[in-house]
Short mmCIF file of C-alpha atoms and ligand atoms in Angstrom, two decimals:
data_model
loop_
_atom_site.label_atom_id
_atom_site.label_comp_id
_atom_site.label_asym_id
_atom_site.label_seq_id
_atom_site.Cartn_x
_atom_site.Cartn_y
_atom_site.Cartn_z
CA MET L 1 0.66 26.50 -13.84
CA ASN L 2 0.52 25.56 -17.54
CA ARG L 3 -0.36 21.76 -18.16
CA ASP L 4 -1.28 22.00 -21.84
CA ALA L 5 0.93 19.13 -22.89
CA SER L 6 -0.40 16.81 -20.42
CA LEU L 7 -3.96 17.82 -21.47
CA LYS L 8 -3.14 17.18 -25.17
CA ASN L 9 -1.83 13.84 -24.50
CA HIS L 10 -4.75 12.96 -22.24
CA LEU L 11 -7.13 13.73 -25.04
CA ILE L 12 -5.31 11.36 -27.34
CA MET L 13 -4.98 8.60 -24.68
CA LYS L 14 -8.69 8.79 -23.72
CA ASN L 15 -9.43 7.52 -27.18
CA ILE L 16 -7.12 4.57 -27.05
CA THR L 17 -7.31 3.43 -23.31
CA PRO L 18 -10.49 3.63 -21.13
CA GLY L 19 -10.43 6.91 -19.18
CA GLY L 20 -6.95 7.79 -20.51
CA VAL L 21 -5.05 5.78 -17.66
CA SER L 22 -3.83 2.32 -16.95
CA SER L 23 -5.22 2.18 -13.53
CA PRO L 24 -8.41 3.82 -12.49
CA VAL L 25 -7.08 5.86 -9.41
CA ARG L 26 -4.60 7.83 -11.69
CA ALA L 27 -7.69 9.73 -13.47
CA PHE L 28 -8.68 13.25 -12.53
CA ASP L 29 -10.13 16.27 -14.16
CA PRO L 30 -9.24 17.92 -16.51
CA SER L 31 -6.29 15.64 -17.04
CA PRO L 32 -3.82 13.50 -15.00
CA ILE L 33 -0.23 15.12 -15.19
CA TYR L 34 2.05 13.19 -17.66
CA VAL L 35 5.39 12.64 -15.72
CA ASP L 36 8.54 12.89 -17.58
CA SER L 37 10.98 12.03 -14.90
CA GLY L 38 11.63 11.73 -11.13
CA LYS L 39 14.55 12.21 -8.99
CA GLY L 40 14.50 11.86 -5.16
CA CYS L 41 11.16 13.22 -3.86
CA ARG L 42 10.62 15.22 -6.86
CA ILE L 43 8.82 14.52 -10.29
CA LYS L 44 8.75 16.67 -13.31
CA ASP L 45 5.78 16.69 -15.84
CA ILE L 46 6.03 17.07 -19.60
CA ASP L 47 5.18 20.67 -19.40
CA GLY L 48 8.20 21.37 -17.36
CA ASN L 49 6.58 21.86 -13.99
CA GLU L 50 8.20 20.46 -10.77
CA TYR L 51 6.43 18.83 -7.80
CA VAL L 52 7.31 17.39 -4.50
CA ASP L 53 5.96 13.91 -4.83
CA LEU L 54 3.51 12.68 -1.83
CA CYS L 55 1.98 9.97 -4.01
CA MET L 56 5.14 8.17 -4.67
CA SER L 57 3.59 5.80 -7.07
CA TYR L 58 1.29 4.72 -4.22
CA GLY L 59 3.93 3.26 -1.91
CA PRO L 60 6.90 1.40 -3.66
CA LEU L 61 9.39 4.34 -3.65
CA ILE L 62 10.62 4.48 -0.13
CA LEU L 63 13.85 5.60 -1.27
CA GLY L 64 12.45 8.28 -3.85
CA HIS L 65 12.72 8.04 -7.61
CA SER L 66 15.85 6.82 -9.37
CA HIS L 67 17.87 6.05 -6.41
CA PRO L 68 21.64 5.47 -7.38
CA SER L 69 22.02 2.11 -5.59
CA VAL L 70 18.86 0.85 -7.44
CA ILE L 71 19.88 2.19 -10.79
CA TYR L 72 23.36 0.58 -10.29
CA ALA L 73 21.82 -2.93 -9.39
CA MET L 74 19.48 -2.75 -12.31
CA GLU L 75 22.08 -1.70 -14.79
CA ARG L 76 24.49 -4.53 -13.63
CA GLN L 77 21.75 -7.07 -13.98
CA MET L 78 20.39 -5.83 -17.22
CA LYS L 79 23.79 -6.44 -18.81
CA LYS L 80 23.75 -10.09 -17.63
CA GLY L 81 20.16 -10.72 -18.52
CA SER L 82 16.44 -9.81 -17.32
CA VAL L 83 14.77 -13.08 -17.17
CA PHE L 84 15.83 -16.71 -17.35
CA GLY L 85 13.04 -18.93 -16.25
CA ALA L 86 15.53 -20.52 -13.98
CA PRO L 87 16.78 -19.91 -10.69
CA SER L 88 19.37 -16.97 -10.09
CA ILE L 89 21.46 -15.53 -7.31
CA PRO L 90 19.69 -12.28 -7.00
CA GLU L 91 16.48 -14.28 -6.66
CA LEU L 92 18.18 -16.38 -3.78
CA GLU L 93 19.45 -13.26 -2.11
CA LEU L 94 16.20 -11.42 -2.22
CA ILE L 95 14.33 -14.45 -0.76
CA SER L 96 16.95 -14.61 2.09
CA GLU L 97 16.63 -11.01 2.69
CA ILE L 98 12.81 -11.17 3.08
CA SER L 99 13.04 -14.11 5.36
CA LYS L 100 15.62 -12.45 7.56
CA ARG L 101 13.39 -9.40 8.09
CA VAL L 102 9.84 -10.59 7.94
CA PRO L 103 8.93 -12.46 11.25
CA CYS L 104 6.37 -15.07 9.72
CA ALA L 105 8.56 -15.64 6.72
CA GLU L 106 9.84 -19.04 7.18
CA MET L 107 9.64 -19.67 3.45
CA VAL L 108 8.85 -17.17 0.71
CA ARG L 109 7.68 -17.34 -2.79
CA LEU L 110 8.26 -14.45 -5.30
CA VAL L 111 5.64 -13.38 -7.79
CA ASN L 112 4.95 -10.34 -9.87
CA SER L 113 2.44 -8.13 -8.02
CA GLY L 114 0.42 -7.66 -4.93
CA THR L 115 -2.73 -8.86 -6.76
CA GLU L 116 -0.95 -12.14 -7.62
CA ALA L 117 0.34 -12.55 -4.20
CA VAL L 118 -3.06 -12.30 -2.62
CA MET L 119 -4.64 -14.67 -5.19
CA HIS L 120 -2.13 -17.35 -4.34
CA THR L 121 -2.16 -16.76 -0.73
CA ILE L 122 -6.04 -17.36 -0.77
CA ARG L 123 -5.71 -20.49 -2.74
CA LEU L 124 -3.03 -21.70 -0.44
CA ALA L 125 -5.13 -21.03 2.61
CA ARG L 126 -8.07 -22.98 1.32
CA GLY L 127 -5.64 -25.81 0.15
CA PHE L 128 -4.25 -26.01 3.61
CA THR L 129 -7.35 -25.71 5.70
CA GLY L 130 -9.77 -27.42 3.38
CA LYS L 131 -12.11 -24.76 4.06
CA LYS L 132 -13.67 -22.06 1.70
CA GLY L 133 -14.64 -18.62 3.40
CA ILE L 134 -12.38 -15.74 3.63
CA ILE L 135 -12.95 -12.79 5.94
CA LYS L 136 -11.70 -9.42 4.77
CA MET L 137 -12.08 -5.88 6.45
CA ASN L 138 -14.53 -3.24 5.33
CA GLY L 139 -12.57 -0.73 3.32
CA GLY L 140 -9.45 -3.17 2.86
CA PHE L 141 -8.10 -3.51 -0.61
CA HIS L 142 -6.30 -6.58 -1.73
CA GLY L 143 -5.78 -6.05 -5.46
CA SER L 144 -7.92 -6.97 -8.54
CA SER L 145 -8.74 -10.77 -8.25
CA ASP L 146 -12.46 -11.75 -8.06
CA PRO L 147 -12.55 -13.10 -4.46
CA VAL L 148 -11.40 -9.99 -2.86
CA LEU L 149 -13.15 -7.26 -5.19
CA SER L 150 -16.45 -8.86 -4.26
CA ASP L 151 -18.11 -10.08 -0.96
CA ASN L 152 -21.40 -12.03 0.04
CA SER L 153 -23.47 -8.89 0.73
CA GLN L 154 -25.20 -8.50 -2.57
CA THR L 155 -24.83 -4.73 -2.46
CA THR L 156 -21.15 -4.95 -3.41
CA LEU L 157 -21.45 -7.59 -6.03
CA LYS L 158 -19.32 -6.07 -8.85
CA LYS L 159 -20.04 -6.50 -12.50
CA GLY L 160 -18.24 -9.44 -14.05
CA ILE L 161 -17.78 -11.38 -10.80
CA THR L 162 -20.09 -14.35 -10.28
CA ALA L 163 -22.28 -14.60 -7.12
CA CYS L 164 -20.77 -17.85 -6.42
CA THR L 165 -17.32 -16.45 -6.19
CA ALA L 166 -18.70 -13.61 -4.11
CA SER L 167 -20.58 -15.98 -1.68
CA ASP L 168 -17.35 -17.06 -0.06
CA THR L 169 -16.08 -13.49 0.93
CA TYR L 170 -17.34 -12.14 4.34
CA VAL L 171 -16.66 -8.64 5.54
CA ALA L 172 -15.93 -7.49 9.06
CA GLU L 173 -15.47 -4.11 10.33
CA TYR L 174 -11.76 -3.14 11.07
CA ASN L 175 -11.03 -2.60 14.69
CA SER L 176 -13.91 -4.92 15.68
CA PRO L 177 -12.63 -8.37 16.84
CA GLU L 178 -15.93 -9.39 18.02
CA GLN L 179 -17.29 -9.35 14.45
CA ILE L 180 -14.57 -11.63 13.38
CA GLU L 181 -15.07 -13.96 16.08
CA SER L 182 -18.81 -14.29 15.43
CA MET L 183 -18.29 -14.92 11.69
CA ILE L 184 -15.85 -17.56 12.21
CA GLU L 185 -18.15 -19.35 14.68
CA LYS L 186 -21.06 -19.31 12.10
CA ASN L 187 -19.35 -20.08 8.84
CA ASP L 188 -16.80 -22.33 7.15
CA ILE L 189 -13.72 -19.95 7.24
CA ALA L 190 -10.39 -20.54 5.76
CA ALA L 191 -8.49 -17.39 6.69
CA VAL L 192 -8.91 -13.79 7.83
CA LEU L 193 -7.16 -11.61 5.23
CA MET L 194 -6.37 -8.01 6.40
CA GLU L 195 -4.17 -5.25 5.89
CA PRO L 196 -2.82 -4.65 9.41
CA VAL L 197 -2.96 -0.85 8.82
CA LEU L 198 -5.88 0.10 6.50
CA GLY L 199 -4.08 1.91 3.69
CA ASN L 200 -6.82 2.02 1.01
CA VAL L 201 -9.44 4.21 2.83
CA GLY L 202 -6.87 6.77 3.69
CA VAL L 203 -4.70 5.57 6.61
CA ILE L 204 -6.42 3.88 9.58
CA PRO L 205 -4.25 2.41 12.42
CA PRO L 206 -5.19 -0.56 14.60
CA GLU L 207 -6.45 0.23 17.98
CA LYS L 208 -4.47 -0.96 20.98
CA ASP L 209 -4.24 -4.79 21.03
CA TYR L 210 -6.82 -5.29 18.12
CA LEU L 211 -4.12 -7.21 15.92
CA GLN L 212 -3.28 -9.44 18.98
CA LYS L 213 -6.92 -10.16 19.73
CA VAL L 214 -7.54 -11.25 16.01
CA ARG L 215 -4.40 -13.27 16.34
CA ASN L 216 -5.74 -14.91 19.43
CA ILE L 217 -9.12 -15.51 17.89
CA THR L 218 -7.82 -16.97 14.69
CA LYS L 219 -5.40 -19.18 16.60
CA LYS L 220 -8.14 -20.55 18.91
CA GLU L 221 -10.52 -21.23 16.03
CA GLY L 222 -8.05 -23.02 13.65
CA VAL L 223 -8.40 -20.25 11.09
CA LEU L 224 -5.28 -18.79 9.19
CA LEU L 225 -4.29 -15.23 9.79
CA ILE L 226 -3.10 -13.43 6.62
CA PHE L 227 -1.70 -10.03 6.83
CA ASP L 228 -1.67 -8.02 3.47
CA GLU L 229 1.55 -6.22 3.83
CA VAL L 230 1.66 -4.99 0.28
CA ILE L 231 1.70 -1.35 1.49
CA THR L 232 2.97 -1.88 5.04
CA GLY L 233 5.69 -4.36 4.23
CA PHE L 234 9.17 -2.77 4.38
CA ARG L 235 7.44 0.66 5.01
CA LEU L 236 6.70 0.67 8.62
CA ALA L 237 9.77 -1.27 9.78
CA PRO L 238 12.23 -3.54 8.12
CA GLY L 239 9.86 -6.40 8.94
CA GLY L 240 6.75 -4.45 8.11
CA ALA L 241 3.55 -4.03 10.38
CA GLN L 242 4.05 -7.52 11.94
CA GLU L 243 7.44 -6.38 13.38
CA MET L 244 5.99 -3.00 14.44
CA TYR L 245 3.05 -4.39 16.30
CA ASN L 246 4.79 -7.63 17.25
CA VAL L 247 1.93 -9.86 15.93
CA THR L 248 3.05 -12.75 13.73
CA PRO L 249 0.39 -13.97 11.07
CA ASP L 250 0.40 -17.34 9.60
CA LEU L 251 1.04 -15.96 6.02
CA CYS L 252 1.57 -12.55 4.61
CA THR L 253 1.66 -10.95 1.16
CA MET L 254 4.02 -8.28 0.06
CA GLY L 255 4.85 -6.14 -3.11
CA LYS L 256 5.67 -2.39 -3.77
CA ILE L 257 8.98 -1.65 -1.91
CA MET L 258 10.30 -5.07 -2.37
CA GLY L 259 10.60 -4.53 -6.22
CA GLY L 260 12.85 -1.36 -5.75
CA GLY L 261 10.42 0.41 -8.20
CA LEU L 262 9.76 -2.54 -10.57
CA PRO L 263 6.71 -4.61 -10.66
CA ALA L 264 6.92 -7.10 -7.61
CA GLY L 265 5.00 -9.32 -5.13
CA ALA L 266 5.75 -11.98 -2.75
CA PHE L 267 3.93 -14.25 -0.32
CA ALA L 268 5.46 -15.98 2.72
CA GLY L 269 4.57 -17.85 5.86
CA ARG L 270 4.88 -20.87 8.11
CA LYS L 271 6.81 -23.75 6.52
CA ASP L 272 4.18 -26.38 6.94
CA ILE L 273 1.73 -24.15 4.95
CA MET L 274 4.08 -22.99 2.19
CA SER L 275 5.34 -26.48 1.58
CA LEU L 276 1.90 -27.22 0.04
CA LEU L 277 2.97 -25.20 -2.90
CA ARG L 278 4.02 -27.03 -6.13
CA PRO L 279 6.48 -28.61 -6.84
CA GLU L 280 6.54 -29.84 -3.10
CA GLY L 281 2.92 -30.03 -2.71
CA PRO L 282 -0.43 -30.06 -4.67
CA VAL L 283 -1.30 -26.11 -4.56
CA VAL L 284 -0.66 -24.45 -7.83
CA GLN L 285 1.30 -21.14 -8.43
CA THR L 286 3.36 -20.40 -11.52
CA GLY L 287 4.63 -17.35 -13.51
CA THR L 288 6.94 -16.77 -16.23
CA PHE L 289 8.52 -13.59 -14.53
CA SER L 290 8.16 -14.77 -10.90
CA GLY L 291 11.55 -14.23 -9.19
CA ASN L 292 13.04 -12.51 -12.30
CA PRO L 293 16.57 -11.20 -11.41
CA MET L 294 15.87 -7.68 -12.54
CA THR L 295 13.13 -7.21 -9.84
CA ALA L 296 15.16 -9.31 -7.34
CA ALA L 297 18.14 -7.14 -7.88
CA ALA L 298 16.45 -3.71 -7.70
CA GLY L 299 14.39 -5.04 -4.76
CA LEU L 300 17.56 -6.28 -2.69
CA ALA L 301 19.32 -2.94 -3.38
CA ALA L 302 16.26 -1.07 -1.94
CA LEU L 303 16.10 -3.31 1.04
CA LYS L 304 19.65 -3.18 1.84
CA GLU L 305 19.49 0.69 1.85
CA MET L 306 16.68 0.81 4.41
CA THR L 307 18.43 0.30 7.79
CA ASN L 308 16.82 0.69 11.22
CA GLU L 309 18.31 4.28 11.50
CA ARG L 310 16.65 5.20 8.09
CA TYR L 311 13.24 4.08 9.07
CA ARG L 312 13.66 6.09 12.43
CA GLN L 313 14.51 9.33 10.38
CA LEU L 314 11.79 8.70 7.87
CA ASN L 315 9.08 8.04 10.39
CA ASN L 316 10.18 11.06 12.56
CA ALA L 317 10.23 13.54 9.73
CA THR L 318 6.72 12.27 8.52
CA GLU L 319 5.57 12.81 12.25
CA GLU L 320 6.98 16.35 12.25
CA LEU L 321 4.94 16.87 9.10
CA THR L 322 1.67 15.70 10.22
CA HIS L 323 2.15 17.62 13.57
CA SER L 324 2.44 20.87 11.57
CA MET L 325 -0.55 19.91 9.40
CA THR L 326 -2.53 19.25 12.59
CA ASP L 327 -1.47 22.72 13.99
CA SER L 328 -2.54 24.42 10.70
CA LEU L 329 -5.95 22.89 10.98
CA HIS L 330 -6.41 24.09 14.55
CA ASP L 331 -5.29 27.40 13.44
CA HIS L 332 -7.96 27.51 10.85
CA ASP L 333 -10.43 26.10 13.31
CA MET L 334 -11.24 23.18 10.78
CA THR L 335 -12.60 19.80 11.85
CA ALA L 336 -10.29 16.95 10.42
CA SER L 337 -8.53 13.97 11.48
CA VAL L 338 -4.83 13.48 10.34
CA ASN L 339 -4.07 9.79 10.64
CA ARG L 340 -0.44 8.58 10.21
CA VAL L 341 1.40 5.38 10.79
CA GLY L 342 5.24 5.53 10.10
CA SER L 343 5.80 7.29 6.69
CA MET L 344 1.97 6.97 5.48
CA PHE L 345 -0.71 9.46 6.33
CA GLN L 346 -3.81 11.05 5.35
CA VAL L 347 -6.17 14.01 6.09
CA PHE L 348 -9.76 13.30 6.66
CA PHE L 349 -11.88 16.66 6.45
CA LYS L 350 -15.03 17.18 8.70
CA VAL L 351 -14.57 14.17 10.77
CA ASP L 352 -12.58 14.07 14.09
CA LYS L 353 -11.85 10.47 14.57
CA VAL L 354 -11.50 7.84 11.93
CA THR L 355 -11.20 4.22 13.18
CA ASN L 356 -12.79 2.28 10.42
CA ALA L 357 -14.10 2.42 6.90
CA PRO L 358 -17.52 3.96 7.52
CA CYS L 359 -15.87 6.85 9.56
CA ALA L 360 -13.43 7.42 6.75
CA GLN L 361 -16.31 7.62 4.21
CA LYS L 362 -17.98 10.25 6.02
CA CYS L 363 -14.94 12.59 5.38
CA ASN L 364 -15.65 15.50 2.97
CA GLU L 365 -14.03 14.21 -0.23
CA LYS L 366 -14.82 17.58 -2.11
CA MET L 367 -12.60 19.47 0.29
CA TYR L 368 -9.89 17.04 -0.12
CA MET L 369 -10.06 17.31 -3.82
CA ASP L 370 -10.12 21.15 -3.60
CA LEU L 371 -6.94 20.88 -1.39
CA PHE L 372 -5.41 18.44 -4.00
CA ARG L 373 -5.72 20.94 -6.75
CA ARG L 374 -4.37 23.75 -5.04
CA MET L 375 -1.50 21.73 -3.82
CA LEU L 376 -0.74 20.76 -7.29
CA ASP L 377 -0.65 24.30 -8.30
CA SER L 378 1.72 25.04 -5.52
CA GLY L 379 4.10 22.28 -6.67
CA ILE L 380 3.05 19.35 -4.47
CA TYR L 381 1.56 16.15 -5.83
CA MET L 382 -0.67 14.43 -3.43
CA PRO L 383 -2.69 11.21 -4.44
CA PRO L 384 -5.69 12.45 -6.36
CA ALA L 385 -8.42 10.70 -4.42
CA ALA L 386 -9.56 11.52 -0.72
CA LEU L 387 -9.33 7.84 0.34
CA GLU L 388 -5.78 7.07 -0.64
CA ALA L 389 -2.64 7.35 1.45
CA ASN L 390 0.12 9.89 1.12
CA PHE L 391 3.63 8.60 1.29
CA THR L 392 6.98 10.14 2.30
CA CYS L 393 10.48 8.74 1.25
CA THR L 394 13.89 9.02 2.62
CA GLU L 395 14.63 11.88 0.19
CA HIS L 396 11.92 14.28 1.78
CA GLY L 397 14.47 16.37 3.70
CA ARG L 398 13.77 19.32 5.99
CA PRO L 399 13.32 21.85 3.02
CA GLU L 400 10.57 19.58 1.30
CA ILE L 401 8.90 18.90 4.70
CA GLN L 402 8.65 22.72 5.36
CA LYS L 403 7.50 23.44 1.95
CA ILE L 404 4.75 20.81 2.10
CA ALA L 405 3.60 22.14 5.56
CA GLU L 406 3.68 25.65 4.38
CA GLU L 407 1.70 25.15 1.28
CA PHE L 408 -0.74 22.98 3.29
CA GLY L 409 -1.36 26.00 5.65
CA LYS L 410 -1.74 28.47 3.00
CA ASN L 411 -4.07 26.29 0.90
CA LEU L 412 -6.22 25.47 3.88
CA ARG L 413 -7.08 29.09 4.01
CA CYS L 414 -8.79 28.95 0.66
CA ILE L 415 -10.85 25.65 1.10
CA ALA L 416 -11.80 26.59 4.65
C1 PLP V 1 -2.78 -3.72 0.45
C2 PLP V 1 -2.60 -4.05 -1.02
N1 PLP V 1 -2.85 -5.13 -1.41
C3 PLP V 1 -2.69 -5.74 -2.71
C4 PLP V 1 -2.57 -4.69 -3.71
C5 PLP V 1 -2.30 -4.93 -5.13
O1 PLP V 1 -1.14 -4.76 -5.51
P1 PLP V 1 -0.53 -4.67 -7.02
O2 PLP V 1 -1.13 -3.31 -7.38
O3 PLP V 1 0.77 -4.62 -7.02
O4 PLP V 1 -1.42 -5.75 -7.73
C6 PLP V 1 -2.43 -3.39 -3.26
C7 PLP V 1 -2.32 -2.15 -4.24
O5 PLP V 1 -2.28 -1.08 -4.12
C8 PLP V 1 -2.60 -2.86 -1.87
O6 PLP V 1 -2.62 -1.84 -1.41
#
């Protein structure tokens, strides 16, 4: 497959933006593909190659690229104006839709990204409880604000983040409620912040009753539970992971799908906590583009398309795909774990069970990258990193699912 035009542009880009990309995970050697257009579950690069997309922009595109309802909503809103710095009806409608769907969302505040949502939620949790500490999960990712990029084990202190900021972030192992309990007992903890399904070290589901146990512990200890549903929100079910697992946190963060493909974020939760936000209370959150009607119109159009039936079909199609991937791995006598929740999945080579980040990090990343490159040459674009998630969308039909399964099987032969 010829990708000369992508390579040529990458060489120019590398001189004008670090690593040639606007977010580090997109980089791979010799060059990321430059995407020209996307339609449904397919993208085309600037060399004219077409790929079935399994990266799906890391999660927002549950309806695929350029969905007609989303385009219509955006075009209609664009003609009326894109941002007013004052309330608008699309904003009201998106907030209503979110609070109708998401169990914990008695009140909602719209922001512009998942990073922002997490940053404000942490401030709000501290403001409400008067405590400092945040417990996050090993392998969890919550965007790029300082408190969640670092933690108090000196080993993960990132350059540019002060030790003082890092000192208030504690790390527990996912799927280990006992660690959370003991950390809460020993420290001044405001909140437990967790992705209910880990989605940034591949995909790792919660073990039976784990989320409920964490809910019980936090409730008993007077610590807030925050689900980071930036990935899982509106992906696993209409009300996200909290609906799927029937565990309601005090607060949650959202992003990705709720913007219909435009930059988006939100946080939501109990009214007594959310009411502490300005202008009702003393906790600060501001944003020029927060709740802008373009994102709200696009997000609302996307959410309205996602009925229960569509979730069922999407999750079933993804299950079919991961079953046949598992069968191919057996046929080739390869040790690997295929983890899936709803329409997100990942393959971990050379490990047979992945229940937390240390297990995931033991996988053979070189084999994944070999698979990634071979799949790319077969016309399938997976995320270019072993510890990311693959995503399917409603436009991955039977022919695409079959093609992915077939190419996966063929390419396994070469990396085995
Ligand atoms: C769970 C989770 N939280 C927060 C974020 C940050 O969101 P954004 O990239 O919109 O800032 C991400 C991004 O991938 C995420 O996966």
